[in-house]
Amino acid sequence: MPITTIPAFLDTVSAPETATGRVLVAEDDAALRELLVEVLTGAGHRVTAVPNGAEALARLTGSSVFDVVLTDVVMPGIGGEAVLVGAKERAPGVPVILMTAFGSIDAAVRMVRAGAFDYVTKPVGTAELLQAIARAVRESQQRSAKEPASVPD
């Protein structure tokens, strides 16, 4: 579905001070994907953006390391729920935030029970999005700091 107006989450609300990290964004709408990259990089995050769930899962199995995954729920092929499940298998310490324009309480509860860090509905305000990302980044970085370093044999 093409975007004809700028989404509300790109409002002019200034972002609060946040933790910054490496964010993997999976969004099938090219215009929205570009806007998410702009907002997140503007807040100091390093962003890798992909157009679908399959590419998101491929990035999670490669050498790239992320602090958080932000994924749309409804995408052709592999959707956000499958990205969540795959992320938990491939990168169990990486928080996953799901976003959708088709949110329901039942879906939110199901996703959180499946391990989602957060579930936001579009349009989401800039401050709300950046706060969710910052919380996830902090959790991911704290978890990484607590994990013992692996020592080669």
mmCIF file with all atom_site columns, C-alpha atoms in Angstrom:
data_model
loop_
_atom_site.group_PDB
_atom_site.id
_atom_site.type_symbol
_atom_site.label_atom_id
_atom_site.label_alt_id
_atom_site.label_comp_id
_atom_site.label_asym_id
_atom_site.label_entity_id
_atom_site.label_seq_id
_atom_site.pdbx_PDB_ins_code
_atom_site.Cartn_x
_atom_site.Cartn_y
_atom_site.Cartn_z
_atom_site.occupancy
_atom_site.B_iso_or_equiv
_atom_site.pdbx_formal_charge
_atom_site.auth_seq_id
_atom_site.auth_comp_id
_atom_site.auth_asym_id
_atom_site.auth_atom_id
_atom_site.pdbx_PDB_model_num
ATOM 1   C CA . MET A 1 1   ? 0.000  0.000   0.000  1.00 0.00 ? 1   MET A CA 1
ATOM 2   C CA . PRO A 1 2   ? 1.708  3.245   -1.089 1.00 0.00 ? 2   PRO A CA 1
ATOM 3   C CA . ILE A 1 3   ? 2.141  6.039   1.397  1.00 0.00 ? 3   ILE A CA 1
ATOM 4   C CA . THR A 1 4   ? 0.458  9.245   0.342  1.00 0.00 ? 4   THR A CA 1
ATOM 5   C CA . THR A 1 5   ? 1.085  11.261  3.486  1.00 0.00 ? 5   THR A CA 1
ATOM 6   C CA . ILE A 1 6   ? 3.959  11.432  5.913  1.00 0.00 ? 6   ILE A CA 1
ATOM 7   C CA . PRO A 1 7   ? 3.208  9.028   8.768  1.00 0.00 ? 7   PRO A CA 1
ATOM 8   C CA . ALA A 1 8   ? 2.424  10.546  12.127 1.00 0.00 ? 8   ALA A CA 1
ATOM 9   C CA . PHE A 1 9   ? 5.518  9.025   13.729 1.00 0.00 ? 9   PHE A CA 1
ATOM 10  C CA . LEU A 1 10  ? 7.612  11.468  11.690 1.00 0.00 ? 10  LEU A CA 1
ATOM 11  C CA . ASP A 1 11  ? 6.138  14.407  13.525 1.00 0.00 ? 11  ASP A CA 1
ATOM 12  C CA . THR A 1 12  ? 8.309  17.209  14.814 1.00 0.00 ? 12  THR A CA 1
ATOM 13  C CA . VAL A 1 13  ? 8.416  16.015  18.410 1.00 0.00 ? 13  VAL A CA 1
ATOM 14  C CA . SER A 1 14  ? 12.006 16.163  19.566 1.00 0.00 ? 14  SER A CA 1
ATOM 15  C CA . ALA A 1 15  ? 13.472 12.852  20.585 1.00 0.00 ? 15  ALA A CA 1
ATOM 16  C CA . PRO A 1 16  ? 14.433 12.289  24.187 1.00 0.00 ? 16  PRO A CA 1
ATOM 17  C CA . GLU A 1 17  ? 18.027 11.405  24.979 1.00 0.00 ? 17  GLU A CA 1
ATOM 18  C CA . THR A 1 18  ? 18.349 7.758   24.125 1.00 0.00 ? 18  THR A CA 1
ATOM 19  C CA . ALA A 1 19  ? 20.758 4.878   24.033 1.00 0.00 ? 19  ALA A CA 1
ATOM 20  C CA . THR A 1 20  ? 21.953 4.294   20.497 1.00 0.00 ? 20  THR A CA 1
ATOM 21  C CA . GLY A 1 21  ? 22.665 1.012   18.833 1.00 0.00 ? 21  GLY A CA 1
ATOM 22  C CA . ARG A 1 22  ? 22.528 -1.186  15.770 1.00 0.00 ? 22  ARG A CA 1
ATOM 23  C CA . VAL A 1 23  ? 18.987 -1.557  14.438 1.00 0.00 ? 23  VAL A CA 1
ATOM 24  C CA . LEU A 1 24  ? 17.721 -3.985  11.810 1.00 0.00 ? 24  LEU A CA 1
ATOM 25  C CA . VAL A 1 25  ? 14.554 -2.641  10.170 1.00 0.00 ? 25  VAL A CA 1
ATOM 26  C CA . ALA A 1 26  ? 12.296 -4.939  8.115  1.00 0.00 ? 26  ALA A CA 1
ATOM 27  C CA . GLU A 1 27  ? 9.557  -2.990  6.297  1.00 0.00 ? 27  GLU A CA 1
ATOM 28  C CA . ASP A 1 28  ? 8.097  -3.821  2.895  1.00 0.00 ? 28  ASP A CA 1
ATOM 29  C CA . ASP A 1 29  ? 6.890  -0.294  2.125  1.00 0.00 ? 29  ASP A CA 1
ATOM 30  C CA . ALA A 1 30  ? 9.924  1.429   0.557  1.00 0.00 ? 30  ALA A CA 1
ATOM 31  C CA . ALA A 1 31  ? 8.890  4.977   1.457  1.00 0.00 ? 31  ALA A CA 1
ATOM 32  C CA . LEU A 1 32  ? 8.168  4.071   5.064  1.00 0.00 ? 32  LEU A CA 1
ATOM 33  C CA . ARG A 1 33  ? 11.395 2.059   5.266  1.00 0.00 ? 33  ARG A CA 1
ATOM 34  C CA . GLU A 1 34  ? 13.387 5.097   4.102  1.00 0.00 ? 34  GLU A CA 1
ATOM 35  C CA . LEU A 1 35  ? 11.608 7.336   6.606  1.00 0.00 ? 35  LEU A CA 1
ATOM 36  C CA . LEU A 1 36  ? 12.320 4.912   9.444  1.00 0.00 ? 36  LEU A CA 1
ATOM 37  C CA . VAL A 1 37  ? 15.994 4.890   8.465  1.00 0.00 ? 37  VAL A CA 1
ATOM 38  C CA . GLU A 1 38  ? 16.023 8.691   8.439  1.00 0.00 ? 38  GLU A CA 1
ATOM 39  C CA . VAL A 1 39  ? 14.408 8.960   11.880 1.00 0.00 ? 39  VAL A CA 1
ATOM 40  C CA . LEU A 1 40  ? 16.583 6.284   13.467 1.00 0.00 ? 40  LEU A CA 1
ATOM 41  C CA . THR A 1 41  ? 19.874 7.481   11.978 1.00 0.00 ? 41  THR A CA 1
ATOM 42  C CA . GLY A 1 42  ? 18.921 11.021  12.965 1.00 0.00 ? 42  GLY A CA 1
ATOM 43  C CA . ALA A 1 43  ? 18.712 9.758   16.541 1.00 0.00 ? 43  ALA A CA 1
ATOM 44  C CA . GLY A 1 44  ? 22.205 8.271   16.285 1.00 0.00 ? 44  GLY A CA 1
ATOM 45  C CA . HIS A 1 45  ? 21.405 4.621   15.536 1.00 0.00 ? 45  HIS A CA 1
ATOM 46  C CA . ARG A 1 46  ? 23.263 2.566   12.948 1.00 0.00 ? 46  ARG A CA 1
ATOM 47  C CA . VAL A 1 47  ? 20.517 1.158   10.752 1.00 0.00 ? 47  VAL A CA 1
ATOM 48  C CA . THR A 1 48  ? 20.364 -1.722  8.299  1.00 0.00 ? 48  THR A CA 1
ATOM 49  C CA . ALA A 1 49  ? 17.068 -1.754  6.414  1.00 0.00 ? 49  ALA A CA 1
ATOM 50  C CA . VAL A 1 50  ? 15.652 -4.658  4.420  1.00 0.00 ? 50  VAL A CA 1
ATOM 51  C CA . PRO A 1 51  ? 12.422 -4.945  2.406  1.00 0.00 ? 51  PRO A CA 1
ATOM 52  C CA . ASN A 1 52  ? 11.151 -8.263  3.757  1.00 0.00 ? 52  ASN A CA 1
ATOM 53  C CA . GLY A 1 53  ? 11.286 -10.889 6.459  1.00 0.00 ? 53  GLY A CA 1
ATOM 54  C CA . ALA A 1 54  ? 13.463 -13.291 4.487  1.00 0.00 ? 54  ALA A CA 1
ATOM 55  C CA . GLU A 1 55  ? 16.242 -10.729 4.206  1.00 0.00 ? 55  GLU A CA 1
ATOM 56  C CA . ALA A 1 56  ? 15.877 -9.849  7.883  1.00 0.00 ? 56  ALA A CA 1
ATOM 57  C CA . LEU A 1 57  ? 16.364 -13.485 8.855  1.00 0.00 ? 57  LEU A CA 1
ATOM 58  C CA . ALA A 1 58  ? 19.342 -13.769 6.489  1.00 0.00 ? 58  ALA A CA 1
ATOM 59  C CA . ARG A 1 59  ? 20.959 -10.752 8.186  1.00 0.00 ? 59  ARG A CA 1
ATOM 60  C CA . LEU A 1 60  ? 20.406 -12.344 11.582 1.00 0.00 ? 60  LEU A CA 1
ATOM 61  C CA . THR A 1 61  ? 22.241 -15.496 10.507 1.00 0.00 ? 61  THR A CA 1
ATOM 62  C CA . GLY A 1 62  ? 25.184 -13.621 9.000  1.00 0.00 ? 62  GLY A CA 1
ATOM 63  C CA . SER A 1 63  ? 28.060 -11.910 10.737 1.00 0.00 ? 63  SER A CA 1
ATOM 64  C CA . SER A 1 64  ? 26.113 -8.686  11.354 1.00 0.00 ? 64  SER A CA 1
ATOM 65  C CA . VAL A 1 65  ? 25.219 -8.077  14.968 1.00 0.00 ? 65  VAL A CA 1
ATOM 66  C CA . PHE A 1 66  ? 22.190 -6.028  15.978 1.00 0.00 ? 66  PHE A CA 1
ATOM 67  C CA . ASP A 1 67  ? 20.967 -4.594  19.247 1.00 0.00 ? 67  ASP A CA 1
ATOM 68  C CA . VAL A 1 68  ? 17.314 -4.603  18.162 1.00 0.00 ? 68  VAL A CA 1
ATOM 69  C CA . VAL A 1 69  ? 15.065 -5.714  15.320 1.00 0.00 ? 69  VAL A CA 1
ATOM 70  C CA . LEU A 1 70  ? 12.159 -3.487  14.255 1.00 0.00 ? 70  LEU A CA 1
ATOM 71  C CA . THR A 1 71  ? 9.829  -5.348  11.921 1.00 0.00 ? 71  THR A CA 1
ATOM 72  C CA . ASP A 1 72  ? 6.485  -4.774  10.276 1.00 0.00 ? 72  ASP A CA 1
ATOM 73  C CA . VAL A 1 73  ? 4.016  -7.544  11.065 1.00 0.00 ? 73  VAL A CA 1
ATOM 74  C CA . VAL A 1 74  ? 2.237  -7.699  7.698  1.00 0.00 ? 74  VAL A CA 1
ATOM 75  C CA . MET A 1 75  ? 4.679  -8.258  4.831  1.00 0.00 ? 75  MET A CA 1
ATOM 76  C CA . PRO A 1 76  ? 4.495  -10.506 1.772  1.00 0.00 ? 76  PRO A CA 1
ATOM 77  C CA . GLY A 1 77  ? 6.179  -13.862 2.252  1.00 0.00 ? 77  GLY A CA 1
ATOM 78  C CA . ILE A 1 78  ? 7.766  -14.020 5.670  1.00 0.00 ? 78  ILE A CA 1
ATOM 79  C CA . GLY A 1 79  ? 5.917  -11.634 7.981  1.00 0.00 ? 79  GLY A CA 1
ATOM 80  C CA . GLY A 1 80  ? 6.864  -10.107 11.297 1.00 0.00 ? 80  GLY A CA 1
ATOM 81  C CA . GLU A 1 81  ? 5.607  -12.972 13.426 1.00 0.00 ? 81  GLU A CA 1
ATOM 82  C CA . ALA A 1 82  ? 7.916  -15.380 11.574 1.00 0.00 ? 82  ALA A CA 1
ATOM 83  C CA . VAL A 1 83  ? 10.761 -12.855 11.890 1.00 0.00 ? 83  VAL A CA 1
ATOM 84  C CA . LEU A 1 84  ? 10.137 -12.830 15.647 1.00 0.00 ? 84  LEU A CA 1
ATOM 85  C CA . VAL A 1 85  ? 10.297 -16.630 15.868 1.00 0.00 ? 85  VAL A CA 1
ATOM 86  C CA . GLY A 1 86  ? 13.373 -16.771 13.626 1.00 0.00 ? 86  GLY A CA 1
ATOM 87  C CA . ALA A 1 87  ? 15.141 -14.012 15.558 1.00 0.00 ? 87  ALA A CA 1
ATOM 88  C CA . LYS A 1 88  ? 14.574 -15.874 18.823 1.00 0.00 ? 88  LYS A CA 1
ATOM 89  C CA . GLU A 1 89  ? 16.225 -18.949 17.262 1.00 0.00 ? 89  GLU A CA 1
ATOM 90  C CA . ARG A 1 90  ? 19.101 -17.189 15.471 1.00 0.00 ? 90  ARG A CA 1
ATOM 91  C CA . ALA A 1 91  ? 19.837 -14.297 17.845 1.00 0.00 ? 91  ALA A CA 1
ATOM 92  C CA . PRO A 1 92  ? 18.081 -15.057 21.131 1.00 0.00 ? 92  PRO A CA 1
ATOM 93  C CA . GLY A 1 93  ? 19.403 -12.001 22.966 1.00 0.00 ? 93  GLY A CA 1
ATOM 94  C CA . VAL A 1 94  ? 18.200 -9.482  20.389 1.00 0.00 ? 94  VAL A CA 1
ATOM 95  C CA . PRO A 1 95  ? 14.929 -7.740  21.310 1.00 0.00 ? 95  PRO A CA 1
ATOM 96  C CA . VAL A 1 96  ? 12.294 -7.644  18.566 1.00 0.00 ? 96  VAL A CA 1
ATOM 97  C CA . ILE A 1 97  ? 9.808  -4.786  18.239 1.00 0.00 ? 97  ILE A CA 1
ATOM 98  C CA . LEU A 1 98  ? 6.815  -5.462  16.004 1.00 0.00 ? 98  LEU A CA 1
ATOM 99  C CA . MET A 1 99  ? 4.833  -2.687  14.365 1.00 0.00 ? 99  MET A CA 1
ATOM 100 C CA . THR A 1 100 ? 1.588  -2.849  12.474 1.00 0.00 ? 100 THR A CA 1
ATOM 101 C CA . ALA A 1 101 ? -1.272 -0.780  11.200 1.00 0.00 ? 101 ALA A CA 1
ATOM 102 C CA . PHE A 1 102 ? -3.577 -3.718  11.863 1.00 0.00 ? 102 PHE A CA 1
ATOM 103 C CA . GLY A 1 103 ? -3.119 -4.091  15.601 1.00 0.00 ? 103 GLY A CA 1
ATOM 104 C CA . SER A 1 104 ? -5.422 -5.938  17.935 1.00 0.00 ? 104 SER A CA 1
ATOM 105 C CA . ILE A 1 105 ? -5.152 -6.787  21.601 1.00 0.00 ? 105 ILE A CA 1
ATOM 106 C CA . ASP A 1 106 ? -5.204 -10.508 20.811 1.00 0.00 ? 106 ASP A CA 1
ATOM 107 C CA . ALA A 1 107 ? -2.355 -10.142 18.316 1.00 0.00 ? 107 ALA A CA 1
ATOM 108 C CA . ALA A 1 108 ? -0.322 -8.013  20.723 1.00 0.00 ? 108 ALA A CA 1
ATOM 109 C CA . VAL A 1 109 ? -0.746 -10.541 23.525 1.00 0.00 ? 109 VAL A CA 1
ATOM 110 C CA . ARG A 1 110 ? 0.180  -13.425 21.188 1.00 0.00 ? 110 ARG A CA 1
ATOM 111 C CA . MET A 1 111 ? 3.331  -11.615 19.987 1.00 0.00 ? 111 MET A CA 1
ATOM 112 C CA . VAL A 1 112 ? 4.455  -10.660 23.487 1.00 0.00 ? 112 VAL A CA 1
ATOM 113 C CA . ARG A 1 113 ? 3.916  -14.244 24.663 1.00 0.00 ? 113 ARG A CA 1
ATOM 114 C CA . ALA A 1 114 ? 6.019  -15.366 21.697 1.00 0.00 ? 114 ALA A CA 1
ATOM 115 C CA . GLY A 1 115 ? 8.838  -13.151 22.954 1.00 0.00 ? 115 GLY A CA 1
ATOM 116 C CA . ALA A 1 116 ? 8.331  -9.721  21.392 1.00 0.00 ? 116 ALA A CA 1
ATOM 117 C CA . PHE A 1 117 ? 10.023 -6.936  23.320 1.00 0.00 ? 117 PHE A CA 1
ATOM 118 C CA . ASP A 1 118 ? 7.326  -4.451  22.278 1.00 0.00 ? 118 ASP A CA 1
ATOM 119 C CA . TYR A 1 119 ? 4.387  -4.147  19.906 1.00 0.00 ? 119 TYR A CA 1
ATOM 120 C CA . VAL A 1 120 ? 3.480  -0.744  18.469 1.00 0.00 ? 120 VAL A CA 1
ATOM 121 C CA . THR A 1 121 ? 0.683  0.307   16.160 1.00 0.00 ? 121 THR A CA 1
ATOM 122 C CA . LYS A 1 122 ? 1.096  2.623   13.190 1.00 0.00 ? 122 LYS A CA 1
ATOM 123 C CA . PRO A 1 123 ? 1.057  5.491   13.109 1.00 0.00 ? 123 PRO A CA 1
ATOM 124 C CA . VAL A 1 124 ? 3.445  5.660   16.042 1.00 0.00 ? 124 VAL A CA 1
ATOM 125 C CA . GLY A 1 125 ? 4.830  8.960   17.299 1.00 0.00 ? 125 GLY A CA 1
ATOM 126 C CA . THR A 1 126 ? 8.523  9.703   16.902 1.00 0.00 ? 126 THR A CA 1
ATOM 127 C CA . ALA A 1 127 ? 9.096  9.926   20.644 1.00 0.00 ? 127 ALA A CA 1
ATOM 128 C CA . GLU A 1 128 ? 7.252  6.657   21.301 1.00 0.00 ? 128 GLU A CA 1
ATOM 129 C CA . LEU A 1 129 ? 9.218  4.824   18.605 1.00 0.00 ? 129 LEU A CA 1
ATOM 130 C CA . LEU A 1 130 ? 12.577 6.175   19.747 1.00 0.00 ? 130 LEU A CA 1
ATOM 131 C CA . GLN A 1 131 ? 11.800 5.375   23.378 1.00 0.00 ? 131 GLN A CA 1
ATOM 132 C CA . ALA A 1 132 ? 10.900 1.781   22.489 1.00 0.00 ? 132 ALA A CA 1
ATOM 133 C CA . ILE A 1 133 ? 14.086 1.424   20.429 1.00 0.00 ? 133 ILE A CA 1
ATOM 134 C CA . ALA A 1 134 ? 16.200 2.972   23.223 1.00 0.00 ? 134 ALA A CA 1
ATOM 135 C CA . ARG A 1 135 ? 14.705 0.611   25.838 1.00 0.00 ? 135 ARG A CA 1
ATOM 136 C CA . ALA A 1 136 ? 15.420 -2.379  23.609 1.00 0.00 ? 136 ALA A CA 1
ATOM 137 C CA . VAL A 1 137 ? 18.969 -1.193  22.858 1.00 0.00 ? 137 VAL A CA 1
ATOM 138 C CA . ARG A 1 138 ? 19.689 -0.688  26.572 1.00 0.00 ? 138 ARG A CA 1
ATOM 139 C CA . GLU A 1 139 ? 18.376 -4.161  27.391 1.00 0.00 ? 139 GLU A CA 1
ATOM 140 C CA . SER A 1 140 ? 20.387 -5.739  24.584 1.00 0.00 ? 140 SER A CA 1
ATOM 141 C CA . GLN A 1 141 ? 23.587 -3.938  25.557 1.00 0.00 ? 141 GLN A CA 1
ATOM 142 C CA . GLN A 1 142 ? 23.127 -4.751  29.255 1.00 0.00 ? 142 GLN A CA 1
ATOM 143 C CA . ARG A 1 143 ? 22.583 -8.411  28.388 1.00 0.00 ? 143 ARG A CA 1
ATOM 144 C CA . SER A 1 144 ? 25.711 -8.402  26.200 1.00 0.00 ? 144 SER A CA 1
ATOM 145 C CA . ALA A 1 145 ? 27.773 -6.802  28.970 1.00 0.00 ? 145 ALA A CA 1
ATOM 146 C CA . LYS A 1 146 ? 26.721 -9.560  31.382 1.00 0.00 ? 146 LYS A CA 1
ATOM 147 C CA . GLU A 1 147 ? 27.510 -12.420 29.009 1.00 0.00 ? 147 GLU A CA 1
ATOM 148 C CA . PRO A 1 148 ? 30.955 -13.925 29.443 1.00 0.00 ? 148 PRO A CA 1
ATOM 149 C CA . ALA A 1 149 ? 33.269 -13.432 26.513 1.00 0.00 ? 149 ALA A CA 1
ATOM 150 C CA . SER A 1 150 ? 33.728 -16.559 24.458 1.00 0.00 ? 150 SER A CA 1
ATOM 151 C CA . VAL A 1 151 ? 37.238 -17.929 24.534 1.00 0.00 ? 151 VAL A CA 1
ATOM 152 C CA . PRO A 1 152 ? 38.497 -19.927 21.558 1.00 0.00 ? 152 PRO A CA 1
ATOM 153 C CA . ASP A 1 153 ? 39.663 -23.482 22.281 1.00 0.00 ? 153 ASP A CA 1
#
